[in-house]
Coordinates of C-alpha atoms and ligand atoms in Angstrom, one line a residue:
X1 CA -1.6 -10.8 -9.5
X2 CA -3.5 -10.9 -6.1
X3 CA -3.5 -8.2 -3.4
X4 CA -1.4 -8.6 -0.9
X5 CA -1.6 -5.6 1.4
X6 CA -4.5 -4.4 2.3
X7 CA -5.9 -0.5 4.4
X8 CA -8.8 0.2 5.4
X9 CA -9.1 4.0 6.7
X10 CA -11.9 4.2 9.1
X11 CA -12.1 1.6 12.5
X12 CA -15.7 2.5 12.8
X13 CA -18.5 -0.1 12.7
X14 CA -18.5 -0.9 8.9
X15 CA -14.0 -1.2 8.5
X16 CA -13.3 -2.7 11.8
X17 CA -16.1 -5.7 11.2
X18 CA -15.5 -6.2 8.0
X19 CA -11.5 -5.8 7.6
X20 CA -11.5 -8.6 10.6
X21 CA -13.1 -10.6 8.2
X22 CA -11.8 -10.3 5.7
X23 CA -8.2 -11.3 7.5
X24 CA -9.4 -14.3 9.0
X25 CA -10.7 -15.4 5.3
X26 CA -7.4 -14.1 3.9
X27 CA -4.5 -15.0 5.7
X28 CA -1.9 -14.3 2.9
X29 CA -3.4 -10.8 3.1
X30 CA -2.0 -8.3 5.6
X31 CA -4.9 -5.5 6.6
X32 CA -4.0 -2.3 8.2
X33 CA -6.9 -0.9 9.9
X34 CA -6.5 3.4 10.6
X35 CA -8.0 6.0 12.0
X36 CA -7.8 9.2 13.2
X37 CA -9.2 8.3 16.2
X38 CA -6.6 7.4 18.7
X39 CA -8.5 6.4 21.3
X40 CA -10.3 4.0 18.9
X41 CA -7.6 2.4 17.6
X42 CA -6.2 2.2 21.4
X43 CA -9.4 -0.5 21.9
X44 CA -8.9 -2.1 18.5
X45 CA -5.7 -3.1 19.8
X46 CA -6.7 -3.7 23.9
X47 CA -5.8 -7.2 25.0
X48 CA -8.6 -7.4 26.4
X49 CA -11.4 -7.8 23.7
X50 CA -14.2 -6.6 25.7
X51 CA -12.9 -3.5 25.3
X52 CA -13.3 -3.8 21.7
X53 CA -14.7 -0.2 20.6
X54 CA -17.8 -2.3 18.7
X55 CA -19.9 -4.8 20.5
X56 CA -20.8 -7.6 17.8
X57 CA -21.2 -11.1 18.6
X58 CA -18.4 -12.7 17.4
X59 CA -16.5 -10.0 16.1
X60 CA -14.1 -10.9 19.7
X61 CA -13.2 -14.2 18.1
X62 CA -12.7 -13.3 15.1
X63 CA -10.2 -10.0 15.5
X64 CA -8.2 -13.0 18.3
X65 CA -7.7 -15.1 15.6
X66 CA -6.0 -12.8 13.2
X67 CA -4.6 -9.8 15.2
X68 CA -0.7 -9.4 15.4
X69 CA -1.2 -11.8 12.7
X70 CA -2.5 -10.2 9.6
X71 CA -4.6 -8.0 10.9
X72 CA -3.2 -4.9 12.4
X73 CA -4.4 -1.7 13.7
X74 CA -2.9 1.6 13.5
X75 CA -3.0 5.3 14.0
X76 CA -0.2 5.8 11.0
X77 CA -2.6 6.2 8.0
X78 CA 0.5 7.4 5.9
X79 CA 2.9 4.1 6.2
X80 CA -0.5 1.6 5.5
X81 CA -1.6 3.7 2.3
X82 CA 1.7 3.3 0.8
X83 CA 2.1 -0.1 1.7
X84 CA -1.3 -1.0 0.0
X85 CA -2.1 -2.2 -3.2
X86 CA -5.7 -2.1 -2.4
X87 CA -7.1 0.9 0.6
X88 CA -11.0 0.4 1.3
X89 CA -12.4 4.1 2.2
X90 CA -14.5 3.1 5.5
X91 CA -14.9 6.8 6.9
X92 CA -18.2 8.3 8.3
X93 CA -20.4 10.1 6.1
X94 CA -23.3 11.8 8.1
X95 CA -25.9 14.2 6.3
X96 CA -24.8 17.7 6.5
X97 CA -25.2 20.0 9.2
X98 CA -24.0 23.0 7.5
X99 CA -24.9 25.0 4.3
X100 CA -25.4 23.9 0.9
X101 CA -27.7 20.2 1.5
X102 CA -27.9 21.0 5.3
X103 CA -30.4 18.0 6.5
X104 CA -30.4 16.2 3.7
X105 CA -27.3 15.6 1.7
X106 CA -24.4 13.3 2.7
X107 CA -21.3 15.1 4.3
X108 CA -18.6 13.9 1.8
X109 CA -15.6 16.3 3.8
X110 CA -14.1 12.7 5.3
X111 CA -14.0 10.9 1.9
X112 CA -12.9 13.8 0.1
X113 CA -10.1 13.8 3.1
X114 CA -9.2 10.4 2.5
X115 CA -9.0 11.0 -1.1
X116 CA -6.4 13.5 -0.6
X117 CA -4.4 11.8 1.7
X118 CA -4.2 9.4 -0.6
X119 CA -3.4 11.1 -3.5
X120 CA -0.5 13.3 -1.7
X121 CA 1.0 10.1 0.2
X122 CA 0.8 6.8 -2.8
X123 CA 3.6 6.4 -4.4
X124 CA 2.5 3.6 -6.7
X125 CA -0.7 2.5 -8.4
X126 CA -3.5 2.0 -6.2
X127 CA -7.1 0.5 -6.0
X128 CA -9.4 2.4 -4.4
X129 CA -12.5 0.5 -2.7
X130 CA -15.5 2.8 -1.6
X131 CA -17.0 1.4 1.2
X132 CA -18.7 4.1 2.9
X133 CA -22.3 4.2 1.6
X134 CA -22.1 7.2 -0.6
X135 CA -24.4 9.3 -3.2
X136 CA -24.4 8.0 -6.8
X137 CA -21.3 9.7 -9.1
X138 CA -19.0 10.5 -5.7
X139 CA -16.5 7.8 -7.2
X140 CA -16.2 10.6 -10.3
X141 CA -15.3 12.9 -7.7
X142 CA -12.8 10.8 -5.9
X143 CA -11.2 10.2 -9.5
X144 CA -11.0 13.9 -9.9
X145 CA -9.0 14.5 -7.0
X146 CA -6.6 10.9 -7.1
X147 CA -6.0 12.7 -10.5
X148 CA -5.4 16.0 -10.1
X149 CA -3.5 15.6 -7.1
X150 CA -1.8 12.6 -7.0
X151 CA 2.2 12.0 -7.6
X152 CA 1.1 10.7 -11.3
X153 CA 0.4 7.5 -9.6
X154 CA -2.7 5.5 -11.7
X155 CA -5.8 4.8 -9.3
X156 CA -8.7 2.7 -10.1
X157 CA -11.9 3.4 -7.9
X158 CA -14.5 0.8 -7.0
X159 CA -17.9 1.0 -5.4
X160 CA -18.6 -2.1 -2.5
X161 CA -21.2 -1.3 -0.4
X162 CA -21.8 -2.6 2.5
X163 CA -25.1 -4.7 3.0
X164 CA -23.6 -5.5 6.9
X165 CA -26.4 -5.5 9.2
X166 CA -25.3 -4.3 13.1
X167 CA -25.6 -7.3 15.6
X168 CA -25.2 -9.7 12.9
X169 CA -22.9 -8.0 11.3
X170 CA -20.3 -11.3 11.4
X171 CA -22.9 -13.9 10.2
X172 CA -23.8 -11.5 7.1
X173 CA -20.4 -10.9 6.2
X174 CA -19.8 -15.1 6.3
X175 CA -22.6 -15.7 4.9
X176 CA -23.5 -12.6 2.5
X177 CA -26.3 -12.8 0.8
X178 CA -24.4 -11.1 -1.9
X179 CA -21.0 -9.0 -1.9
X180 CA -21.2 -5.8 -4.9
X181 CA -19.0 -4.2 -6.6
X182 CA -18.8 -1.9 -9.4
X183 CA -16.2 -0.7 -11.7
X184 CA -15.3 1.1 -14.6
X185 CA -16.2 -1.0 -17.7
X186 CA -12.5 -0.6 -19.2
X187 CA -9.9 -3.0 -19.4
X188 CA -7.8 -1.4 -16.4
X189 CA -11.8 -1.2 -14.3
X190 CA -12.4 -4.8 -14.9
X191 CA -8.6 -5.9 -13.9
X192 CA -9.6 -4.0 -10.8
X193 CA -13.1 -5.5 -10.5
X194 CA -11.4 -8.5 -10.8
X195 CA -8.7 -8.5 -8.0
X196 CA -11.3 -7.5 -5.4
X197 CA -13.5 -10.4 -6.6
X198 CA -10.2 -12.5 -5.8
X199 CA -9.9 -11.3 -2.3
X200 CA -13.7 -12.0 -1.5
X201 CA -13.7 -15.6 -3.7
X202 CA -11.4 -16.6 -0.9
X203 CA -15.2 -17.5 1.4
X204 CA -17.8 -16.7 -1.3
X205 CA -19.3 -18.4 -4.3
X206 CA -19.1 -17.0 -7.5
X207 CA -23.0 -17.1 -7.7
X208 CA -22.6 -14.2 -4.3
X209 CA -20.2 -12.3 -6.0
X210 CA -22.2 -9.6 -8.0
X211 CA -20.0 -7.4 -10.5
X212 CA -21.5 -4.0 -12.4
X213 CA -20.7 -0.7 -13.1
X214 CA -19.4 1.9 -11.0
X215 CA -22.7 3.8 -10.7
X216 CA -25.3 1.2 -10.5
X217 CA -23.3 -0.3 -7.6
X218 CA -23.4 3.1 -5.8
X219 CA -27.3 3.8 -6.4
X220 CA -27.7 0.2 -5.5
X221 CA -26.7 0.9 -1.8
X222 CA -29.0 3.6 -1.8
X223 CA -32.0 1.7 -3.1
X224 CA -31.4 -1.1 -1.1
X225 CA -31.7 1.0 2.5
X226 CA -34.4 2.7 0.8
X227 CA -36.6 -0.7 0.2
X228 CA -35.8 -2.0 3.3
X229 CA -37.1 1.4 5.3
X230 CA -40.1 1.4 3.1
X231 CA -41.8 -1.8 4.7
X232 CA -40.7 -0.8 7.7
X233 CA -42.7 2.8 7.2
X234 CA -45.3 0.8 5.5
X235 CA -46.3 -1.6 8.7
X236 CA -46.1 1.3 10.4
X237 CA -48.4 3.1 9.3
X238 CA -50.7 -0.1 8.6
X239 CA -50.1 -0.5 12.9
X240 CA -52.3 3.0 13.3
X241 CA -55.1 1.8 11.5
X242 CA -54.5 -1.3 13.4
X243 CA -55.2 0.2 16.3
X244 CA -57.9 2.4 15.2
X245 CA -59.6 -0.9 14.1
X246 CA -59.2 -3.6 16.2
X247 CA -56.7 -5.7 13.9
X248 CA -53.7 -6.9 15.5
X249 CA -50.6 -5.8 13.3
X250 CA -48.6 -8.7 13.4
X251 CA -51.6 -11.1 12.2
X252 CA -51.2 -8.9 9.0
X253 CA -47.9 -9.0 8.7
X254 CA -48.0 -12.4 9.4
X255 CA -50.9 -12.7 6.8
X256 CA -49.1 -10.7 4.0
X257 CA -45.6 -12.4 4.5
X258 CA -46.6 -15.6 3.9
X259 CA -47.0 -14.4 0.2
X260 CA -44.4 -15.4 -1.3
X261 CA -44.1 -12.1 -3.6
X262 CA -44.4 -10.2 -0.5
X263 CA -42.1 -12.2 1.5
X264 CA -41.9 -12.0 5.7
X265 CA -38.9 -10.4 6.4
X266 CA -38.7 -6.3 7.6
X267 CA -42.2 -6.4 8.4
X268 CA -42.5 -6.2 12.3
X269 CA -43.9 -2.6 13.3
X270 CA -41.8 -0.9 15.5
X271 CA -41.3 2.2 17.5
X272 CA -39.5 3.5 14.5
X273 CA -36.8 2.5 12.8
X274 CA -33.5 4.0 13.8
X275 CA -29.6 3.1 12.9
X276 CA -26.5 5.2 10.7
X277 CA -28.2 4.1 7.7
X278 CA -31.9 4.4 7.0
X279 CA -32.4 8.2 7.0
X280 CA -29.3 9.1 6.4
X281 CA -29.2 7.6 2.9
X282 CA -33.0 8.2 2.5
X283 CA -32.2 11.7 3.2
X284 CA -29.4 11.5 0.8
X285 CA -31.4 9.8 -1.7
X286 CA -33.9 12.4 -1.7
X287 CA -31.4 15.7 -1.8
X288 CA -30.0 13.7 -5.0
X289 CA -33.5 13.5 -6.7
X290 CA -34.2 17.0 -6.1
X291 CA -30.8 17.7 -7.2
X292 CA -31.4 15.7 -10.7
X293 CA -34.9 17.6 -10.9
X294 CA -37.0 14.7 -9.9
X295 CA -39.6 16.2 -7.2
X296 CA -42.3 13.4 -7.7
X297 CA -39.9 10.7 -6.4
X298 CA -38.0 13.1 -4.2
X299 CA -41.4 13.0 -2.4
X300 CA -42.6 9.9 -2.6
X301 CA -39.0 8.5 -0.3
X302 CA -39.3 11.7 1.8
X303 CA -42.5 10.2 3.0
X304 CA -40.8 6.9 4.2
X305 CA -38.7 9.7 6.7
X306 CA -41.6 11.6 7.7
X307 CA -44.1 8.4 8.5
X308 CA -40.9 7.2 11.2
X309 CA -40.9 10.6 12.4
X310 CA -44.8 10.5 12.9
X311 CA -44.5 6.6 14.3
X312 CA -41.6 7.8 17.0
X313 CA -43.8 10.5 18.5
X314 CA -47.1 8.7 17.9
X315 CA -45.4 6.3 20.2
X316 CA -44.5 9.1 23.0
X317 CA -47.5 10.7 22.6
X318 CA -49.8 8.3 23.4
X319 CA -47.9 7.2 26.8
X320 CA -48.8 11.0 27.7
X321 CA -52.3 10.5 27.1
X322 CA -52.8 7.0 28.6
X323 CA -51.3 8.3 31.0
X324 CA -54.4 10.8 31.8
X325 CA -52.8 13.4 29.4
X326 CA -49.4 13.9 31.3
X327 CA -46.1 12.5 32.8
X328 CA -45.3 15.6 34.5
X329 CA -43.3 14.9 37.5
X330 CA -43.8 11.0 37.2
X331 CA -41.3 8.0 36.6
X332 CA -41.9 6.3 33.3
X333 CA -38.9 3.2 33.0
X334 CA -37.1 3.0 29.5
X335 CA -36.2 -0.7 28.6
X336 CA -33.1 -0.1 26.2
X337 CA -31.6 2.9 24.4
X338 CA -29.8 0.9 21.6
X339 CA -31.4 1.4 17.8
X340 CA -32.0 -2.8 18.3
X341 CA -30.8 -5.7 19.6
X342 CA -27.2 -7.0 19.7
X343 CA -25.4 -3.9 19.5
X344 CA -24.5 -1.0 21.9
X345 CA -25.0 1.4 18.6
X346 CA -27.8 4.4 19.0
X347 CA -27.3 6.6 16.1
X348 CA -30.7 7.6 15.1
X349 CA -32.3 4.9 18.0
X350 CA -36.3 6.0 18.7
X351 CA -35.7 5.9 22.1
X352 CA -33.4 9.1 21.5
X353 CA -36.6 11.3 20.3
X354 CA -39.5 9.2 22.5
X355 CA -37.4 10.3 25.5
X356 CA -37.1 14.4 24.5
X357 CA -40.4 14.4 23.4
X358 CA -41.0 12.9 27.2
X359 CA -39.3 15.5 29.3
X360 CA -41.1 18.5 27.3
X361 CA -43.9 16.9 29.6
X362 CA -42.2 16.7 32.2
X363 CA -41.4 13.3 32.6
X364 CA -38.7 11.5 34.9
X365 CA -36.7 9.1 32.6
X366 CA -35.0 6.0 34.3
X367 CA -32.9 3.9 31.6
X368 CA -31.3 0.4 31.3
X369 CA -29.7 -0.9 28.5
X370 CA -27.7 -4.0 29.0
X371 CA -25.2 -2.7 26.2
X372 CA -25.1 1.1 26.3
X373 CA -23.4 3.6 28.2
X374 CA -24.6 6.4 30.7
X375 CA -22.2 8.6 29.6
X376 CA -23.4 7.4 25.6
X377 CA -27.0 7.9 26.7
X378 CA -26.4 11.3 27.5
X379 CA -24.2 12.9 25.1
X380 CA -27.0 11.3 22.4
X381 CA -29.7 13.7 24.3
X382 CA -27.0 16.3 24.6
X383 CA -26.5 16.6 20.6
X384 CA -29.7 16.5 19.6
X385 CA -30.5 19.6 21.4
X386 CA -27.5 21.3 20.6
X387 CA -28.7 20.9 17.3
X388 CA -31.8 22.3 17.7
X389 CA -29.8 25.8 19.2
X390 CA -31.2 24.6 22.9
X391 CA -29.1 26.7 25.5
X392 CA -26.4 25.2 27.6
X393 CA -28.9 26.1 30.9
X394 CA -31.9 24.6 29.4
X395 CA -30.0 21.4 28.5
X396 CA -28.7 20.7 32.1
X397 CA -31.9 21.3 33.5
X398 CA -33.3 18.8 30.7
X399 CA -30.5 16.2 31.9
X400 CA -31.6 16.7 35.8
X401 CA -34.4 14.1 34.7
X402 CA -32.8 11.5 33.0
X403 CA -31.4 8.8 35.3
X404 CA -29.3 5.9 33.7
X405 CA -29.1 2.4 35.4
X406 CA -27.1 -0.4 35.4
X407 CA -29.5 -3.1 37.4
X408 CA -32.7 -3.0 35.7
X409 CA -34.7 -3.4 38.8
X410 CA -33.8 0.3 39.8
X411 CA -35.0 1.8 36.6
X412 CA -38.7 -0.1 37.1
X413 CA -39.1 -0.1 40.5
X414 CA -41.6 2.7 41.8
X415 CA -42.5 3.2 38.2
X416 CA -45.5 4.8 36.2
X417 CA -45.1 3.2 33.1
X418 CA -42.6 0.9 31.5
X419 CA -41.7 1.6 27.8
X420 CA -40.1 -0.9 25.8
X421 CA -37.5 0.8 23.1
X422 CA -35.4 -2.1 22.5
X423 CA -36.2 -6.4 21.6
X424 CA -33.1 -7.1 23.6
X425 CA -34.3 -10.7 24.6
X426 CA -33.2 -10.2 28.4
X427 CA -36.8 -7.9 28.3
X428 CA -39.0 -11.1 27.8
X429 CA -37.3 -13.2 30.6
X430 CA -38.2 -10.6 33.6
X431 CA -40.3 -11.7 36.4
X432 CA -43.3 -9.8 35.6
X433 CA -45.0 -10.7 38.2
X434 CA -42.8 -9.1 40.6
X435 CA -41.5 -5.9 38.6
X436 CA -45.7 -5.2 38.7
X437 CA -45.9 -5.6 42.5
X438 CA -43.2 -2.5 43.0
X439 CA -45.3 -0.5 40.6
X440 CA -47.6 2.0 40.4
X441 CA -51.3 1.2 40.1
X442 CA -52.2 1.1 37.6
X443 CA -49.0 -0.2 36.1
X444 CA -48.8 0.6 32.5
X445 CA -46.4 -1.3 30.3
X446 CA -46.0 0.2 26.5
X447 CA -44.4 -2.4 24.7
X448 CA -42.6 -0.5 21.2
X449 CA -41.2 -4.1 20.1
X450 CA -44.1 -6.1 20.6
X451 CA -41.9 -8.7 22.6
X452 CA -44.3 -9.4 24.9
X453 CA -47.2 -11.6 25.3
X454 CA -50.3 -9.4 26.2
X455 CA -52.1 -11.8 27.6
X456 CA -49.9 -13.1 30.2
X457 CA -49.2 -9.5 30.8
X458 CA -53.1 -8.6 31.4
X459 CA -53.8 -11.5 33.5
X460 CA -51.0 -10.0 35.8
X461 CA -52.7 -7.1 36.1
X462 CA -51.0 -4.3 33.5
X463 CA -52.2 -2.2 31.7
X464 CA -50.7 -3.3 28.1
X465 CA -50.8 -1.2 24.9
X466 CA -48.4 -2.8 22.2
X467 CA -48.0 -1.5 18.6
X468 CA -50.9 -1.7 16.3
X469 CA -53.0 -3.7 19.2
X470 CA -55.7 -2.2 20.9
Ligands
UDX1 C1 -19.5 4.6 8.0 C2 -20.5 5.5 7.4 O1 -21.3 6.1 8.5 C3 -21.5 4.8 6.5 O2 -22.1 5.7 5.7 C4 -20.8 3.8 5.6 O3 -21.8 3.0 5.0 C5 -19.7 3.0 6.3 O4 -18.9 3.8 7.0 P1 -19.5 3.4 10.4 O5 -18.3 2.5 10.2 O6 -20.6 2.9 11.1 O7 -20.1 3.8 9.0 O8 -18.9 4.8 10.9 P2 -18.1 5.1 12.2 O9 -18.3 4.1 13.2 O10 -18.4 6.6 12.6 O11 -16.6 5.0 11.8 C6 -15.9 5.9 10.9 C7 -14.5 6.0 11.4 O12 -13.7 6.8 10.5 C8 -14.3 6.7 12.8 O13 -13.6 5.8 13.7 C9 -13.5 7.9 12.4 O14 -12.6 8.3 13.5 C10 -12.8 7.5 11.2 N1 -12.3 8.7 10.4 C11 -13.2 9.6 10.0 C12 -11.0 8.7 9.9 O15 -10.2 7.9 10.3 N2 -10.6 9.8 9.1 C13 -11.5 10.7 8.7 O16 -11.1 11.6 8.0 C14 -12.8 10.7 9.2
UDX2 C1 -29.2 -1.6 7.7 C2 -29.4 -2.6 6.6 O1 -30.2 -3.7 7.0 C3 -28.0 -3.0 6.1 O2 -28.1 -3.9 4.9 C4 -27.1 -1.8 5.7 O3 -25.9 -2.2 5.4 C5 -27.1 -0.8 6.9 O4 -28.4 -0.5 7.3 P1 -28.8 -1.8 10.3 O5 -29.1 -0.3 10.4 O6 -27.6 -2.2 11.0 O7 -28.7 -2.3 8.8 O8 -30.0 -2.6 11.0 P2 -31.4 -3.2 10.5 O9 -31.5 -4.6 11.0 O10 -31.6 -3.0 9.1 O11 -32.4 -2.3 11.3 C6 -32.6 -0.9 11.2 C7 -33.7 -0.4 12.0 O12 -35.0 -0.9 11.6 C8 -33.6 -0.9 13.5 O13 -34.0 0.2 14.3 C9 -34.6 -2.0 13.6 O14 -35.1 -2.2 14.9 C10 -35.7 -1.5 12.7 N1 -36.5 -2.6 12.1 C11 -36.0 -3.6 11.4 C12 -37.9 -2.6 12.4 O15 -38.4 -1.7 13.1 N2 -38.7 -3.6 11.8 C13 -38.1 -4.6 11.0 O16 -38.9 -5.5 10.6 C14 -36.8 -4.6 10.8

């Protein structure tokens, strides 16, 4: 028989997005979206939906269709897990900052929460649905508690990763390239396998709709983030000896896309890449091969980590040096904050570490982001150096020199330099002309998309420096 009720617990980026979808695909399915987070839910449920707590085009249309309807969200995680036949496990899972794995292995407390509350609250048999990305054998460890703490009830966990990018998030879950899920290979694992295959059969072709076992589906996730970073880290570091040599970076990514074995996709060099995913489950993936005895390959992905790290601060260091070797005391213009296009998200973003490794020099930081927050911009600054053990002085004396804009025009005018964080597309329609006439000379623009055309910014007068162009 087919699912009827649905919970997901966790509104974040990954549940809210995709439970939205997955009501306006299923309307004989009622989904309970909860959280913890009041506020969160609070803007889930705001009538007006640009207050929606995650910017993602089209997500506004799609929760309008199906809220009140199907689609509800709530703050009363008890009543929705009881009511479900099927919960999804959307929490956060963030590498640890603590103890045993600290910087490197996933923080499983929230799942391991969920799993609980689960197990204390269902009164009847349940299907559990991992969503969070999560390190290979947690769904054994999820089993162990449901089982050992539950009412007697039977539980049945699945693995179904999410491939979701942000800013298209919508279009990928339409259109998905393909939907996993894993299962245990027994009779009561494939019934399981099965219904959730129902629920997703509802938009999807058989042919997207990928079934295998429990584990392979985890380590799947895992390996699929880590591919993706990898040719991200590998143009990268092909755009240093691009600039050490004259060759333009994208001409070879161009030149190597077009084979077909290759492919063209994930090849444009960057700043860095940036995002909840990439080194978290990198990070994650590497704790769990030194964990399984596997240095040699631990290594080999710790590299793809270290090469952004290298690319992010490659990036700041070289607007110090054009710069006649510093930026003490001068204004250098950040165009976006947001890890890329589309979305006000900056977990991870480059422009977080491009701008501390600024101020150490000195510099004065003016922002604009058409998408993200002062308030967002700050408190990203602010944890990184609480992190780091930075003092509560030292940090508000770091902040004095970070100005946040909301008319782009102030954060360039009277500017040193211009650095280019983010491909929001808004960047490429500026008058350039007139943004270098309230410059400093010379007016230095560092573009860390490559979004811009060099040559019509030379022939105003700038000073360009792209990635991997000389
Ligand atoms: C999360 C994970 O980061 C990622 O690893 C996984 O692939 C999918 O889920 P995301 O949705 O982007 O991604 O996280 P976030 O936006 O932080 O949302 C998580 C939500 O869970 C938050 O709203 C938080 O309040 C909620 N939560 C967390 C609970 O409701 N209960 C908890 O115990 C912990
Ligand atoms: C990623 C995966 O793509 C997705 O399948 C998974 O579910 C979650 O993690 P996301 O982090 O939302 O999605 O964005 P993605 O488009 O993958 O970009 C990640 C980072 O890489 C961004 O900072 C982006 O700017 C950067 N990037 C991407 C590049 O620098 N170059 C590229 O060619 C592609």
């Amino acid at each position: 028989m087919g699912v009827k009720n649905i919970c997901c617990i966790g509104a974040g980026y990954v549940g809210g997005p995709t439970m939205s979808v997955i009501a306006l695909k299923c309307p004989d399915i009622k989904v309970t979206v909860v959280d913890l987070n009041e506020a969160r839910i609070n803007a889930w449920n705001d009538e007006n939906l640009d207050n929606l707590p995650v910017y993602e085009p089209g997500l506004a249309e799609v929760v309008s269709k199906s809220r009140g309807k199907n689609l509800f969200f709530s703050t009363d995680i008890d009543t929705a897990i009881n009511k479900s036949e099927m919960i999804f496990i959307a929490v956060n899972t963030p590498t640890k900052s603590y103890g045993e794995g600290k910087g490197m292995a996933a923080d499983l407390k929230f799942v391991e929460l969920c799993a609980r509350q689960i197990a204390r609250v269902a009164k009847n048999d349940k299907i559990i649905v991992e969503k969070s990305t999560l390190p290979v054998r947690t769904a054994e460890t999820i089993q162990t508690i449901l089982d050992s703490t539950g009412n007697g009830v039977k539980f049945e966990v699945l693995s179904n990763p999410e491939f979701l990018a942000e800013g298209t998030a919508i279009d990928d879950l339409f259109k998905a390239d393909r939907v996993l899920i894993g299962g245990n290979q027994t009779p009561s694992g494939k019934k399981a396998i099965q219904v959730l295959v129902d629920v997703y059969s509802n938009w999807l072709s058989p042919k997207q709709i990928l079934t295998t076992n429990v584990w392979s589906s985890e380590l799947s996730k895992l390996t699929a983030n880590a591919f993706l970073a990898q040719r991200i880290s590998s143009i990268n570091a092909m755009s240093a000896l691009c600039e050490a040599t004259e060759a333009d970076v994208d001409e070879v990514a161009h030149a190597i896309g077009t084979d077909s074995r290759i492919g063209s996709k994930f090849l444009k060099a960057s700043v860095g890449f940036g995002g909840s995913c990439f080194q978290k489950d990198i990070l994650n993936l590497v704790y769990l091969c030194r964990f399984f005895n596997l240095p040699e390959v631990a290594n080999y992905w710790e590299q793809v980590i270290k090469l952004n790290d290298y690319q992010k601060h490659r990036f700041a260091k070289k607007i110090i040096t054009t710069l006649f070797n510093t930026v003490n005391g001068k204004k250098i213009a950040f165009l976006g904050w947001a890890f890329k296009k589309d979305t006000n998200d900056t977990r991870e973003s480059a422009a977080i570490y491009v701008a501390d490794h600024l101020l150490e020099d000195g510099a004065n930081i003016h922002i604009y982001d058409p998408k993200v927050s002062e308030s967002k911009i700050k408190a990203d600054l602010v944890s990184l150096w609480e992190l780091r053990g930075i003092s509560e002085s030292r940090i508000s004396q770091k902040l004095a020199h970070i100005f946040v804009h909301k008319d782009y025009n102030e954060a360039l005018n009277n500017s040193h330099a211009i650095a280019i964080l983010t491909e929001w597309d808004e960047f490429i329609t500026y008058d350039w002309n007139s943004i270098y006439q309230n410059m400093y000379k010379p007016a230095f623009v560092f573009d860390g998309r490559n979004i811009l055309d060099a040559d019509v910014l030379n022939k105003i007068g700038f000073q360009f420096k792209g990635i991997g162009k000389c």
